[in-house]
Coordinates of N, CA and C in Angstrom, one line a residue:
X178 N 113.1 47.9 8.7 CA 113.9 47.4 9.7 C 114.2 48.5 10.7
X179 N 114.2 49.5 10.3 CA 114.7 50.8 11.1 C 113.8 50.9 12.1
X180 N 112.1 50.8 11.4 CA 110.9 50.8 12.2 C 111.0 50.1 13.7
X181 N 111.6 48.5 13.1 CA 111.6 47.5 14.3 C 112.5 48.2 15.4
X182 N 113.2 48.5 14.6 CA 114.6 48.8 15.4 C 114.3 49.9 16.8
X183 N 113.7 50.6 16.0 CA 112.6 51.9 16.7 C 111.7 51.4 17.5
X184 N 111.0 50.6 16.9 CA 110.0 49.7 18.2 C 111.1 48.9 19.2
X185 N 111.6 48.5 19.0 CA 112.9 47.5 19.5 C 112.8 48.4 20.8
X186 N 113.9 49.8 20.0 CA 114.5 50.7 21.6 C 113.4 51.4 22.3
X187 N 111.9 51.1 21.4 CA 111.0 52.2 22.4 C 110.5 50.5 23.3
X188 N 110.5 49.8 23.0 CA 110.2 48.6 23.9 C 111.1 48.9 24.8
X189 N 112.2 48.9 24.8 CA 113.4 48.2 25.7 C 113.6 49.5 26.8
X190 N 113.4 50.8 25.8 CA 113.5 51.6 26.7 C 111.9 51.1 27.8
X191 N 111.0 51.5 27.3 CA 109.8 51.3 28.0 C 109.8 50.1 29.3
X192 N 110.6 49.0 28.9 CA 110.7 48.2 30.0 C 111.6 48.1 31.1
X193 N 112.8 49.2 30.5 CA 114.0 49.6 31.6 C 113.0 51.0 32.4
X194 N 112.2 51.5 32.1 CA 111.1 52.9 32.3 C 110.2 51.9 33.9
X195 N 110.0 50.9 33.0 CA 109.0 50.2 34.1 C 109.8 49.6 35.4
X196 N 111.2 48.8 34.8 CA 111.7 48.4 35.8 C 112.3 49.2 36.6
X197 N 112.6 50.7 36.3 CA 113.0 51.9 36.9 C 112.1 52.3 37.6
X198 N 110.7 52.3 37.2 CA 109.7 52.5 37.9 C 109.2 51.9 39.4
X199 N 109.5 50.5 39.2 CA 109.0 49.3 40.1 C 110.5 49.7 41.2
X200 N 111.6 50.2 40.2 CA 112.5 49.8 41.5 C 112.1 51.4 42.4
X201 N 112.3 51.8 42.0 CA 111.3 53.3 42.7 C 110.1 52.9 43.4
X202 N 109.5 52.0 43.3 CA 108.0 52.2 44.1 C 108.4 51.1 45.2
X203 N 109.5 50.7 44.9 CA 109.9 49.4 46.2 C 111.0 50.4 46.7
X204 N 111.6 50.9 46.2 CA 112.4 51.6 47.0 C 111.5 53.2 48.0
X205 N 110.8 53.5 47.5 CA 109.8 54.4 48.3 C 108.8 53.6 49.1
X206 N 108.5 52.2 48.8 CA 108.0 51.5 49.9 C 108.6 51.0 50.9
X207 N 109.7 50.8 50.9 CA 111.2 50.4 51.5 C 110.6 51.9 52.4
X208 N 110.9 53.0 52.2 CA 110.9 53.9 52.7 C 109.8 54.3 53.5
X209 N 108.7 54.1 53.4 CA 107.4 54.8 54.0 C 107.5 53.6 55.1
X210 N 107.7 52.2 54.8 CA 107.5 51.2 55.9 C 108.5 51.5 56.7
X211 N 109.6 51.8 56.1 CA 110.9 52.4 57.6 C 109.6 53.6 58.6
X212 N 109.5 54.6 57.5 CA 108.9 55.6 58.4 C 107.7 55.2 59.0
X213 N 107.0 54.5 58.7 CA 106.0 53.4 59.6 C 106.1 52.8 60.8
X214 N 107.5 52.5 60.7 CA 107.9 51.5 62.3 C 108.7 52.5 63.2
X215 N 109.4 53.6 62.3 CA 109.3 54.9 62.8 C 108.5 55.3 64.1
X216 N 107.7 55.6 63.4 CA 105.8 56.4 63.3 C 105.2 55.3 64.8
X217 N 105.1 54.0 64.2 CA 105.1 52.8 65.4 C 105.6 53.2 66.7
X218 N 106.9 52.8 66.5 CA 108.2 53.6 67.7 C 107.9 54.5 68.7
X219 N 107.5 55.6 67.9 CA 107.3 57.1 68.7 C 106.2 56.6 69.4
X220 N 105.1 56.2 68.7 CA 104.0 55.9 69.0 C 103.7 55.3 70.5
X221 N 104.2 53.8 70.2 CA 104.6 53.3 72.0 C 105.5 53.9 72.7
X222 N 106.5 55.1 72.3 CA 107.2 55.6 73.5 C 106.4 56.4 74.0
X223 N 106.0 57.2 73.2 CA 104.7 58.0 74.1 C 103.6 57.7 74.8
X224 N 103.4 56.4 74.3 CA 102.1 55.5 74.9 C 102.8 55.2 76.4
X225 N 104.2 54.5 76.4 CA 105.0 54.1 77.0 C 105.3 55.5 78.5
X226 N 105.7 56.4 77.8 CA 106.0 58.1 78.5 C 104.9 58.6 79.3
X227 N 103.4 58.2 78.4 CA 101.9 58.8 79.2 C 101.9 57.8 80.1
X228 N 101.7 56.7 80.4 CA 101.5 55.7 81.3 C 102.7 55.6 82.5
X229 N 103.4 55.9 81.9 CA 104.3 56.5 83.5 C 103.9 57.7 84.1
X230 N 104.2 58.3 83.6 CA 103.3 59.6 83.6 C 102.2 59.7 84.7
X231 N 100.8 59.0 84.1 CA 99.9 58.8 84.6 C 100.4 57.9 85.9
X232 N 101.3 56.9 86.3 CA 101.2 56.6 87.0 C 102.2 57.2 88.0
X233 N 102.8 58.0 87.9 CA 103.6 58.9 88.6 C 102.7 59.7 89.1
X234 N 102.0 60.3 88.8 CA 100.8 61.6 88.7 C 99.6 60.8 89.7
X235 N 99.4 59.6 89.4 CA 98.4 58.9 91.0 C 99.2 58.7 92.1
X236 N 100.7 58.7 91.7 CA 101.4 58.3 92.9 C 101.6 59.7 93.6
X237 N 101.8 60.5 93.3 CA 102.0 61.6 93.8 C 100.6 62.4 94.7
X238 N 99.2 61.6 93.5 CA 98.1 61.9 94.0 C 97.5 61.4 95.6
X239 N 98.3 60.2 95.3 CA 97.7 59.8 96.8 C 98.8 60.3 97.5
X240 N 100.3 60.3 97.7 CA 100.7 60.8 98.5 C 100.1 62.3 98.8
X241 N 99.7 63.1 98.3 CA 99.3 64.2 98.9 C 97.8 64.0 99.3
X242 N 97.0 63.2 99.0 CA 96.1 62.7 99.8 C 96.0 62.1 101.1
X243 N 97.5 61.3 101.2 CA 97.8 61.0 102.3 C 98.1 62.0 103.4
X244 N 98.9 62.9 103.1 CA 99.7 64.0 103.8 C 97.7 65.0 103.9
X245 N 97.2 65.2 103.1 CA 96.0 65.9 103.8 C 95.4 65.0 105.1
X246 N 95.0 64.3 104.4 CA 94.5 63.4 105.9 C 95.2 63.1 107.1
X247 N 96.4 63.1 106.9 CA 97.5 63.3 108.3 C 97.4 65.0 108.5
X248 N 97.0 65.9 108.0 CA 97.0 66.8 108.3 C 95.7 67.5 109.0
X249 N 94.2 66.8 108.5 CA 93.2 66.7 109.5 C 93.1 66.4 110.1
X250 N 93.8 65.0 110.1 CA 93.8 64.0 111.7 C 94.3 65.2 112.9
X251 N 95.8 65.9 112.1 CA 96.5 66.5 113.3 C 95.3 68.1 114.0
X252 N 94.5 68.7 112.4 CA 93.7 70.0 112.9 C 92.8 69.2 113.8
X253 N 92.2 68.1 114.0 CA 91.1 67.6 114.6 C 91.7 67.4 116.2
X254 N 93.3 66.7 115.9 CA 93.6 66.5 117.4 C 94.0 67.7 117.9
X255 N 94.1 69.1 117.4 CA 94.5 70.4 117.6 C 93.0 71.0 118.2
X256 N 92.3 70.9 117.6 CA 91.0 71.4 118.1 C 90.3 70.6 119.0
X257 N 90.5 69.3 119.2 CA 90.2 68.7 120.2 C 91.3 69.6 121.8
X258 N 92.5 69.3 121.5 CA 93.1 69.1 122.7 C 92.8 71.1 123.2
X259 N 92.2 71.9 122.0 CA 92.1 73.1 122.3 C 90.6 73.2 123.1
X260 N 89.9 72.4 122.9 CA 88.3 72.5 123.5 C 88.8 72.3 125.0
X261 N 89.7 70.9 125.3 CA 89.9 70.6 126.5 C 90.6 71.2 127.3
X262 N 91.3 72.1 126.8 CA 92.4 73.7 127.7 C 91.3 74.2 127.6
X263 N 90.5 74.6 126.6 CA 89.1 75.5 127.2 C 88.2 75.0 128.2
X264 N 88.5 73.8 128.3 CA 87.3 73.5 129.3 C 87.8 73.5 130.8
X265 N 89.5 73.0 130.6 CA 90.3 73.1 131.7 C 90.5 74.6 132.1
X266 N 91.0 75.0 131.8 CA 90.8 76.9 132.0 C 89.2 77.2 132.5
X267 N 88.2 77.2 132.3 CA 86.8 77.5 132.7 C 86.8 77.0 134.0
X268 N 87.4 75.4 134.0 CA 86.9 74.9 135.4 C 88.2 75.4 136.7
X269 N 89.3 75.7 135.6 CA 90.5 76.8 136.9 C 90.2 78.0 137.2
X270 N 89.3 78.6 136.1 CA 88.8 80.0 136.7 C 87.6 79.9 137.7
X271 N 86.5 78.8 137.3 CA 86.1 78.7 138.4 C 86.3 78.3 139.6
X272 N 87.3 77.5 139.7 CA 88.1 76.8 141.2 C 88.7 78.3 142.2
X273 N 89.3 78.8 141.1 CA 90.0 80.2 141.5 C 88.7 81.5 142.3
X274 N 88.0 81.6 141.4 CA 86.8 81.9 142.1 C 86.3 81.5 143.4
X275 N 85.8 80.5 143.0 CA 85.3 79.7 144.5 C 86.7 80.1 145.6
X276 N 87.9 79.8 145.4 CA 89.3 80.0 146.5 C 88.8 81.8 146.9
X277 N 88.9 82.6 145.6 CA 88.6 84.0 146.4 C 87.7 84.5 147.0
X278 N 86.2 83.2 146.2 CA 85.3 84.2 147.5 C 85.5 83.6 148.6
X279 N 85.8 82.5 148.7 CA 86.1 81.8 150.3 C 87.7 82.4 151.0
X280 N 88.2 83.0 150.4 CA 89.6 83.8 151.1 C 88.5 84.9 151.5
X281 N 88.0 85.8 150.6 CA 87.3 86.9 150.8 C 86.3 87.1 152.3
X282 N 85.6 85.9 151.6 CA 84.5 85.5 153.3 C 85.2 85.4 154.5
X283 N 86.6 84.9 154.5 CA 87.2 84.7 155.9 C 88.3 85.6 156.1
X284 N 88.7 86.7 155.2 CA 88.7 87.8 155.4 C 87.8 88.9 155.8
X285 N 86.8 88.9 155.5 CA 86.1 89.5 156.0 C 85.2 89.3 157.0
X286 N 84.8 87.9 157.1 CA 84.5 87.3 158.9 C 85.9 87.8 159.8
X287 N 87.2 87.9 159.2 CA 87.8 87.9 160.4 C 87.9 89.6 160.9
X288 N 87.8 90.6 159.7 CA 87.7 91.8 160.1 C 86.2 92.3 160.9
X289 N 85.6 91.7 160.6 CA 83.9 91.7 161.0 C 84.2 91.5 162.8
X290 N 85.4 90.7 163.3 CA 85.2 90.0 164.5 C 86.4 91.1 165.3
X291 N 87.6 91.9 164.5 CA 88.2 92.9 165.0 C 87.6 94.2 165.6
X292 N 88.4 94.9 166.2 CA 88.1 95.8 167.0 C 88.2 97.0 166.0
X293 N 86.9 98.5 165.7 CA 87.1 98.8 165.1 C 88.6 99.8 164.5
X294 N 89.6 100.0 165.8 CA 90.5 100.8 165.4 C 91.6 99.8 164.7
X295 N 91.8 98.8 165.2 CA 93.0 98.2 164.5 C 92.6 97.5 163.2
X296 N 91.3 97.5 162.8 CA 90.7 97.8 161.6 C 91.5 98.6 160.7
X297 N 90.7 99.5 161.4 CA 91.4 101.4 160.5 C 93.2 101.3 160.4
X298 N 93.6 101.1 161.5 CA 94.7 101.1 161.5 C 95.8 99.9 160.2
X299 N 95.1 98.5 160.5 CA 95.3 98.1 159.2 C 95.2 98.9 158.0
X300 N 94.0 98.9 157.5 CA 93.0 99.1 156.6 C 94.2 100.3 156.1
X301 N 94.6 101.4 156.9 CA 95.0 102.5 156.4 C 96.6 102.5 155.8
X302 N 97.4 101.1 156.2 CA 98.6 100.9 155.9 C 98.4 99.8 154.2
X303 N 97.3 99.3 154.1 CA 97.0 98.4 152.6 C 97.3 100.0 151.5
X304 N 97.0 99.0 150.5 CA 97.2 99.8 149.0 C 95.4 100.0 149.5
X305 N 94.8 101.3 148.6 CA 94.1 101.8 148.9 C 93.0 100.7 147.9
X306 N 93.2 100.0 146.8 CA 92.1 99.5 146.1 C 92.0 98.2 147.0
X307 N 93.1 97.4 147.8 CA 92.8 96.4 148.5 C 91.9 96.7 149.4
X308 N 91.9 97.9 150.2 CA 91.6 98.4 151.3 C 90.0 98.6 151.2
X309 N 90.3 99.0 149.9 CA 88.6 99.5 149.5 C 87.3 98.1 149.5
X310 N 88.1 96.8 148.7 CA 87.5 95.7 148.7 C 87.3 94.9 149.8
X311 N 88.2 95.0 150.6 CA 88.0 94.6 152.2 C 86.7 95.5 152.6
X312 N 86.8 96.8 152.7 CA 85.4 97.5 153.6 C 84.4 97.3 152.3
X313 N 84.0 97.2 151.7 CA 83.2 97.0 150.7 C 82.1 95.4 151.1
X314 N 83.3 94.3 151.7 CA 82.7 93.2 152.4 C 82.3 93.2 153.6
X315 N 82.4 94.3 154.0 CA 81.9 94.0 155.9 C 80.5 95.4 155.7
X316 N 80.0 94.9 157.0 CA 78.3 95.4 156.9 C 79.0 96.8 157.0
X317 N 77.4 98.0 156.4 CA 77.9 99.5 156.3 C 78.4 100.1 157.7
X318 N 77.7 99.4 158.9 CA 77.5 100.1 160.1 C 79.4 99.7 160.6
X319 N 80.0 98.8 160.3 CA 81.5 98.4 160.6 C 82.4 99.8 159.5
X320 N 81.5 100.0 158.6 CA 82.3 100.5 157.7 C 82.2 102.0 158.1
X321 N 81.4 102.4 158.7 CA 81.2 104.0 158.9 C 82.3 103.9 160.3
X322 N 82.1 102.8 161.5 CA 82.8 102.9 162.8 C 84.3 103.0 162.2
X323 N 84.5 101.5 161.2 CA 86.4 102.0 161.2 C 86.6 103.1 160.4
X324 N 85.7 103.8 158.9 CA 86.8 104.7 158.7 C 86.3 105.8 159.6
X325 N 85.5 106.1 160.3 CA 85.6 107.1 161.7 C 87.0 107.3 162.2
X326 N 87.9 106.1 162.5 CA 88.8 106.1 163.3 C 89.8 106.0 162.6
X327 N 89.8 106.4 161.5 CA 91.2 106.8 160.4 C 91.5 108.2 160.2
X328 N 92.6 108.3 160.0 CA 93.0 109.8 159.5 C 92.4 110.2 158.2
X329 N 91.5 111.3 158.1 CA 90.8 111.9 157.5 C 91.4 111.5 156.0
X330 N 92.1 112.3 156.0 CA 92.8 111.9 154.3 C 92.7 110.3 153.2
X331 N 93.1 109.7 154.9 CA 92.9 108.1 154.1 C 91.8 107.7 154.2
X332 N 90.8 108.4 154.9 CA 89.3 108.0 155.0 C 88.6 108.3 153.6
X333 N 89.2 110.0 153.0 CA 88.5 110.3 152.1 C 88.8 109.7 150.7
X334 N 90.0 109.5 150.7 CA 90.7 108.4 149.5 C 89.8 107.0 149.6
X335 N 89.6 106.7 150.6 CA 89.1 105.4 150.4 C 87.3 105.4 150.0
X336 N 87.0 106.3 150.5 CA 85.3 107.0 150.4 C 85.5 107.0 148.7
X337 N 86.2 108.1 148.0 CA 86.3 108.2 146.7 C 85.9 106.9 146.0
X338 N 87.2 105.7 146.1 CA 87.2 104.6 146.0 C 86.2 103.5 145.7
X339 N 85.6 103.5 147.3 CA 84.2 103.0 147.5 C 82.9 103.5 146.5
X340 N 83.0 104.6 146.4 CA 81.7 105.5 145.8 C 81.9 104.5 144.1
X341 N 83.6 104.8 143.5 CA 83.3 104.3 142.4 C 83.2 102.9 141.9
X342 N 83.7 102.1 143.1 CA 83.4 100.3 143.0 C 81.9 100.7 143.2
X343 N 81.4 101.2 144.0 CA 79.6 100.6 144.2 C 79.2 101.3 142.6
X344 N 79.6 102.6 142.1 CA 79.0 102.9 140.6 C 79.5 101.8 139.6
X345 N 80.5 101.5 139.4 CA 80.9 100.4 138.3 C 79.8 98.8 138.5
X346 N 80.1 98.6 140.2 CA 78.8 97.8 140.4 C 77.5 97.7 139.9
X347 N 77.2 98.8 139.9 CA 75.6 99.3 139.5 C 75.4 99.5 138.4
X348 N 76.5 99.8 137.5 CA 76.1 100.1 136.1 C 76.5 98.6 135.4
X349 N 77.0 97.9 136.1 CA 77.2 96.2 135.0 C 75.5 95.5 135.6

């Protein structure tokens, strides 16, 4: 009877072992499926977190793709409106040109048609580099008669002058 008895508590124990057991594997399953939906959770937040993300990151992509392209539009219309001051400037330097040799020509037709002392006598009151470019336009034979008729000094100042416009001439 003692035997039974002993089988009895090793049964009874054994089945309170098992039911201890089972309540432990449900209660650790209880537990891993929490941390599962857990695990879940994080899972779509971050799924959730990247796809904003991503879509934050194209939004910002095209805005700065937009702002470049408004920014070559503006280098294009910068270099455009720069070609067109280049081209405007070329054709004022040339207008300007054309005005000075045609001032020049009827400056010097009108000295050409003066008498040679009041030539000289101008000629010798100018700044000496104006002075020089004026006789530099009229034939040599005008140019030897008026500075003939100037006071020596301002003749040879302006001789100087002359010598180095016709060398700078010569050597371009």
């Amino acid at each position: 009877m003692v035997k039974k008895i002993i089988y009895l508590l090793i049964f009874l124990n054994f089945v309170n072992a098992q039911q201890n057991c089972e309540q432990y594997f449900e209660a650790r399953k209880e537990q891993m499926q929490e941390q599962i939906r857990e695990y879940d959770e994080a899972r779509q937040s971050l799924e959730a977190y990247r796809a904003s993300f991503e879509a934050l990151q194209k939004e910002k992509m095209q805005a700065l793709m937009q702002k470049e392209a408004d920014i070559n539009a503006s280098l294009e219309q910068i270099k455009s409106l720069k070609e067109q001051n280049e081209r405007i400037l070329e054709a004022t330097k040339q207008n300007l040109q054309v005005i000075n040799d045609k001032t020049m020509g009827r400056i010097t037709e009108i000295y050409a048609k003066m008498k040679d002392v009041a030539v000289a006598g101008i000629l010798s009151e100018m700044e000496p580099d104006e002075a020089s470019k004026i006789l530099l336009s009229l034939d040599p034979r005008k140019i030897s008669s008026i500075m003939a008729k100037m006071e020596p000094k301002k003749a040879s100042d302006l001789t100087l002058l002359l010598k180095n416009l016709d060398q700078n001439a010569s050597s371009q």
